[in-house]
CSV table of C-alpha atoms in Angstrom, one decimal:
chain,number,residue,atom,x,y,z
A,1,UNK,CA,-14.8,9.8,-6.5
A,2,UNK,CA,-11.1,11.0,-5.0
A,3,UNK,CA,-8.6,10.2,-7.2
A,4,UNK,CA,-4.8,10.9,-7.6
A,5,UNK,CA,-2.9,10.0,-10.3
A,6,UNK,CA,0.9,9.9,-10.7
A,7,UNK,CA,1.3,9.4,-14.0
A,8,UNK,CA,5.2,8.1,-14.1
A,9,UNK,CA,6.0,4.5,-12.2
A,10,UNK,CA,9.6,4.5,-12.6
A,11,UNK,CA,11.9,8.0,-12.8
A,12,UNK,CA,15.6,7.6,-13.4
A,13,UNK,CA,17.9,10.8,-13.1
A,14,UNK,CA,21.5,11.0,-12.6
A,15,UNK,CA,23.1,12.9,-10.1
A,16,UNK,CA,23.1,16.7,-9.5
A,17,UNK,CA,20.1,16.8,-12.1
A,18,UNK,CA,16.8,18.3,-11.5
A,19,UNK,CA,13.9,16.1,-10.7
A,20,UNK,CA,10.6,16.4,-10.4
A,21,UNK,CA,7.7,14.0,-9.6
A,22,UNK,CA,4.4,14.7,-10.9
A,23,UNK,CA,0.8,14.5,-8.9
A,24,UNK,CA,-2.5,14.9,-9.9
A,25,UNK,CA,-5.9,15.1,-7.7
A,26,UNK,CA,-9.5,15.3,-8.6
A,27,UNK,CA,-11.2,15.7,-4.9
A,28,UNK,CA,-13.7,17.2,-3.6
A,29,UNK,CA,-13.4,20.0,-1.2
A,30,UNK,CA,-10.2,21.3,0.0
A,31,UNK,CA,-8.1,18.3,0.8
A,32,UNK,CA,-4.7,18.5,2.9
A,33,UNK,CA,-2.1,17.0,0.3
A,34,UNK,CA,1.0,14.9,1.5
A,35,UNK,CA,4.1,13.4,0.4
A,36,UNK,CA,5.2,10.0,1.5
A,37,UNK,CA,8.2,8.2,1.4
A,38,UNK,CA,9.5,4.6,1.5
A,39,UNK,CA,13.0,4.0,1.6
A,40,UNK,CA,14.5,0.4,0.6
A,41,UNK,CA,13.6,-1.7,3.4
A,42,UNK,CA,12.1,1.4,5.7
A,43,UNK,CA,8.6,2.1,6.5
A,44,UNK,CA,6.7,4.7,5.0
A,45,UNK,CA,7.0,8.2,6.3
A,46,UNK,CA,6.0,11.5,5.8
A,47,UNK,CA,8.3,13.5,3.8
A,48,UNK,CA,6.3,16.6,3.3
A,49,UNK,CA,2.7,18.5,4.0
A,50,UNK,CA,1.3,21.1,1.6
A,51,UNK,CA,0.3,23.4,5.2
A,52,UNK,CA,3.7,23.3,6.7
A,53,UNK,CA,5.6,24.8,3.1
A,54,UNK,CA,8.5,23.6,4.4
A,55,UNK,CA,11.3,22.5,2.3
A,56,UNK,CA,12.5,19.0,3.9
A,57,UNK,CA,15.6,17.1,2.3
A,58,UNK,CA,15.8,19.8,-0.5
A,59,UNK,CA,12.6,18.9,-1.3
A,60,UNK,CA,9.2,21.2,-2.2
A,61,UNK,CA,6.3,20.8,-3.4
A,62,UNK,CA,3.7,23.6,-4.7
A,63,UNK,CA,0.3,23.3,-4.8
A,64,UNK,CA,-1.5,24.1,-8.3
A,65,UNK,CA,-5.6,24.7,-7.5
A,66,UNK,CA,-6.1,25.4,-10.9
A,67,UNK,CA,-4.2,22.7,-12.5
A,68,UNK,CA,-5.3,20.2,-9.3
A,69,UNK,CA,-1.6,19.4,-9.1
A,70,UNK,CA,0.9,19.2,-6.2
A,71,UNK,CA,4.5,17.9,-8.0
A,72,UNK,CA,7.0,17.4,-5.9
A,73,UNK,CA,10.8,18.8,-7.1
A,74,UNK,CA,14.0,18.8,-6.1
A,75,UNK,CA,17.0,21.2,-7.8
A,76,UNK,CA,20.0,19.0,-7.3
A,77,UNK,CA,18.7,14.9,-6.6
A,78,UNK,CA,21.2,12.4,-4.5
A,79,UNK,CA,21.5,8.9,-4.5
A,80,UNK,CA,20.2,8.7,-1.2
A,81,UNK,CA,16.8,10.1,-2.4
A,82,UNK,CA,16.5,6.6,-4.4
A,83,UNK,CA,12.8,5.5,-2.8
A,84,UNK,CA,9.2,5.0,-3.5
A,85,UNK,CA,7.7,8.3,-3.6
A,86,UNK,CA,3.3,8.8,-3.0
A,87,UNK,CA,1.3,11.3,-3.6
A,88,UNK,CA,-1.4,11.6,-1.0
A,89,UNK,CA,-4.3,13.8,0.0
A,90,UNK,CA,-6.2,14.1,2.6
A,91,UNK,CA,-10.3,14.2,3.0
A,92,UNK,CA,-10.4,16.9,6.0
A,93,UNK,CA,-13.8,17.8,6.0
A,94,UNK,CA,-15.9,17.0,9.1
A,95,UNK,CA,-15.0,13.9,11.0
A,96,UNK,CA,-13.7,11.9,8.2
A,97,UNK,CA,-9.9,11.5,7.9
A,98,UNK,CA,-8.1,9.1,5.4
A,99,UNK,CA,-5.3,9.7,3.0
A,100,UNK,CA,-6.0,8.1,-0.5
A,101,UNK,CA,-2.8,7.3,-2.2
A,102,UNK,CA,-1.6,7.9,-5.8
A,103,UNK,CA,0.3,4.4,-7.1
A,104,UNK,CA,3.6,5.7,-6.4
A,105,UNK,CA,6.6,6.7,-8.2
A,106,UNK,CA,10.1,4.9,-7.9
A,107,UNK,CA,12.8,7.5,-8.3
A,108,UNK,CA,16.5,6.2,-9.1
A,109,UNK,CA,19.3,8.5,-8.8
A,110,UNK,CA,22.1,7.0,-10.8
A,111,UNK,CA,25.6,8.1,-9.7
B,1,UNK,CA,9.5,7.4,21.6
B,2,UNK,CA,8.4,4.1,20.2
B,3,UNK,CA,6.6,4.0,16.7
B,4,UNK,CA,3.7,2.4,15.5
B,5,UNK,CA,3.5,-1.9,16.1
B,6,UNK,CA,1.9,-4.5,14.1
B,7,UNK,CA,2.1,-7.6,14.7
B,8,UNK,CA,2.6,-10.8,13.6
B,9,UNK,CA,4.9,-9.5,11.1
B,10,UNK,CA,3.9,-12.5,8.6
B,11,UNK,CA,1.3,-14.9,8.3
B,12,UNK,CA,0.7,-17.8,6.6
B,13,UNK,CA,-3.4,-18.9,6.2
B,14,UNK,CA,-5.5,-21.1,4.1
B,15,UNK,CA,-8.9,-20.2,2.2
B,16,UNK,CA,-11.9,-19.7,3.9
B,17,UNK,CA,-9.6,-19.1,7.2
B,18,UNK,CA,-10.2,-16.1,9.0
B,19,UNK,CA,-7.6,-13.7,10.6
B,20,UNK,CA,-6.8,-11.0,12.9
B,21,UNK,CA,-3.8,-8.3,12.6
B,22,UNK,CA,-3.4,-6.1,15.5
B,23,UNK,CA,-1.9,-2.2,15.5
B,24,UNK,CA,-0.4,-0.7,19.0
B,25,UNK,CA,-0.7,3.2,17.4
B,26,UNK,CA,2.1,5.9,19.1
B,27,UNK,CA,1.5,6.8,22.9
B,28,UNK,CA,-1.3,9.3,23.2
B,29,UNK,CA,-2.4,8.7,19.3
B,30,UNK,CA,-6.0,8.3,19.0
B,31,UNK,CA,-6.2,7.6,15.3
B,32,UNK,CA,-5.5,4.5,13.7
B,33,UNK,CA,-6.0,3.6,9.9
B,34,UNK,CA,-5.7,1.0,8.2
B,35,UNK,CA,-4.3,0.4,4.1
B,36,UNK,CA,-4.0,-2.8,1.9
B,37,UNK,CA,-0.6,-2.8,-0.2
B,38,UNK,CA,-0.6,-4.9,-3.2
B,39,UNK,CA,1.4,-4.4,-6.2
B,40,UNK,CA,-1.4,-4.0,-8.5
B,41,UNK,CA,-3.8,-1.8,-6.5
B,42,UNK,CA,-1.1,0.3,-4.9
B,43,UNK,CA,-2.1,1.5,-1.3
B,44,UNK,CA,-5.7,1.2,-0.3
B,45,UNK,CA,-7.7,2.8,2.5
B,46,UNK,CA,-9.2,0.2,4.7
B,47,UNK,CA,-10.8,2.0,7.2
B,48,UNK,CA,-10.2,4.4,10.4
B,49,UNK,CA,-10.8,4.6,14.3
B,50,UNK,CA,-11.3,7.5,16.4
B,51,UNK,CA,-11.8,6.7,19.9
B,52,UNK,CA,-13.2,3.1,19.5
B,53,UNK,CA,-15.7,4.7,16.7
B,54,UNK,CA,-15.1,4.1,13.2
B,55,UNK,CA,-15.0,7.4,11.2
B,56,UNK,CA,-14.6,6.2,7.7
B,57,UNK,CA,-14.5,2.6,5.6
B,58,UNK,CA,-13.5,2.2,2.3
B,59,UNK,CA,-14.8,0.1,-0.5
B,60,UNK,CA,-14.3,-3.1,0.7
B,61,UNK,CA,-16.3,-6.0,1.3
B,62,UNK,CA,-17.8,-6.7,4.7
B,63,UNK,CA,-15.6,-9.2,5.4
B,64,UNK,CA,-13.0,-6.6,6.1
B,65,UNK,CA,-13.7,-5.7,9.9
B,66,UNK,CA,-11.9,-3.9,12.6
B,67,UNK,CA,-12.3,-2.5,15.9
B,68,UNK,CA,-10.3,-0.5,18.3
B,69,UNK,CA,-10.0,-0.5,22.1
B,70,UNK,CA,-10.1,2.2,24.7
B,71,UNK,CA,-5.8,2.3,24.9
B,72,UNK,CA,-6.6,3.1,21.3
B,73,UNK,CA,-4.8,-0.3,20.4
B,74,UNK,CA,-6.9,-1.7,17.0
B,75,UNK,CA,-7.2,-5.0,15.3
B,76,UNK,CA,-8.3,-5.6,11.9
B,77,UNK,CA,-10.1,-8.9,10.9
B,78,UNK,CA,-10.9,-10.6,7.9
B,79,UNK,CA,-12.9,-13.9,7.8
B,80,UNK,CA,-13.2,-16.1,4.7
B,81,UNK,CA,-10.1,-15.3,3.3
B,82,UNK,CA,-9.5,-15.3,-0.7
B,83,UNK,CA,-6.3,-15.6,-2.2
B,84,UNK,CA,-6.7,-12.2,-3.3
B,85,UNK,CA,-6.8,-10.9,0.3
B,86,UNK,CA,-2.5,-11.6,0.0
B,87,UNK,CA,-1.0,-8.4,0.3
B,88,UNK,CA,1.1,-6.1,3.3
B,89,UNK,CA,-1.6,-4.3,5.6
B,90,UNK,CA,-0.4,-1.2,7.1
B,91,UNK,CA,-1.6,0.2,10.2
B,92,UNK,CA,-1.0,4.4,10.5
B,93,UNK,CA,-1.7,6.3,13.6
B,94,UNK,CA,-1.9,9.9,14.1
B,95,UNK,CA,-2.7,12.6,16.7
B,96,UNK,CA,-5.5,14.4,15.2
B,97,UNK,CA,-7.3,13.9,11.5
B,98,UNK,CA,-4.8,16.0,9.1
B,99,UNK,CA,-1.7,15.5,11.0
B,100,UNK,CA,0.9,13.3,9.7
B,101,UNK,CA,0.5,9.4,9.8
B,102,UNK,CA,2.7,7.2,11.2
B,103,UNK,CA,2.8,3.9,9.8
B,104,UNK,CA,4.0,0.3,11.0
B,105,UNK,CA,5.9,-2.0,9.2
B,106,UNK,CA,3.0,-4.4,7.9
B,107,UNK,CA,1.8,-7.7,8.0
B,108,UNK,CA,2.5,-9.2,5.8
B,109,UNK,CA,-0.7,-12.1,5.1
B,110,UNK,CA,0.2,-14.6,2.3
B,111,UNK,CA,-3.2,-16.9,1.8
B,112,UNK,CA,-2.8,-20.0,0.2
């Protein structure tokens, strides 16, 4: 079975720090892996794609095949980062598409 | 260009009730999923359309339906509700399997 595991629910970091969320995936296959994000009172949106390697909002992510991880960091975090934060891959294979999401992480940035 | 629509926003239904959430997906979209949000199960795959032909189901029970129309428009239905069916259904389109999701706001279904 699919599985992703973020193993922290609630992340609290001031300011300027470093943060980093942590995911974990046991799939099958070569999934597409995703970051959403759900801002107070916003709907969820993507915030970042393994394929792209983009950095969006300060934000990467780097995929781990050996460890089956793809944490998501940040150098320097802002308040306005404060949101829900899921893990999510993708089954791509053939014509089957849905996104199987970790339980999420809430990440406070304390002023 | 406008986003993803669910509507009702909320709803309000008894045991044993049945009920049906619609999804209006982005213009052009063809793929439309659907998740259960609750706050002890997290986000769950419901199911997902491709061209009026569903593609992939998760685990739930048959009373979890859906269907979707030839504007790509979908509607989810669930008949004899359980109080455990309470939670925020989110409806995500996208353009093509493995591009990014788009979700709606929810609806929210509150079964008493």
């Amino acid at each position: 079975a699919q599985r992703v595991t973020q193993p922290e629910k609630l992340l609290s970091v001031f300011k300027g720090a470093p943060v980093e969320l942590k995911c974990n995936y046991s799939y099958s296959g070569s999934p597409e892996l995703f970051w959403y994000v759900q801002y107070s009172r916003q709907r969820l949106q993507l915030l970042l794609r393994h394929i792209s390697r983009e950095s969006i909002k300060g934000f990467t992510a780097d995929l781990n095949k050996g460890e089956t991880s793809f944490h998501l960091k940040k150098p320097f975090a802002q308040e306005e980062d404060s949101a829900m934060y899921y893990c999510a891959p993708s089954d791509g294979g053939g014509s089957n598409y849905k996104l199987t999401f970790g339980k999420g992480t809430l990440l406070t940035v304390n002023p | 260009k406008a986003g993803v629509t669910q509507t009702p926003r909320y709803l309000i239904k008894t045991r044993g009730q049945q009920v049906t959430l619609s999804c209006s997906p982005i213009s052009g979209h063809r793929s439309v999923s659907w998740y259960q949000q609750t706050p002890g199960q997290g986000l769950q795959f419901l199911f997902e359309y491709f061209s009026e032909t569903q593609r992939n189901k998760g685990n739930f029970p048959g009373r979890f339906s859906g269907r979707q129309f030839s504007n790509s428009r979908s509607e989810m239905n669930v008949s004899t509700l359980e109080l455990g069916d309470s939670a925020l259904y989110l409806c995500a389109s996208s353009l093509m399997q493995n591009t990014e999701a788009f979700f709606g706001q929810g609806t929210r279904l509150t079964v008493v």
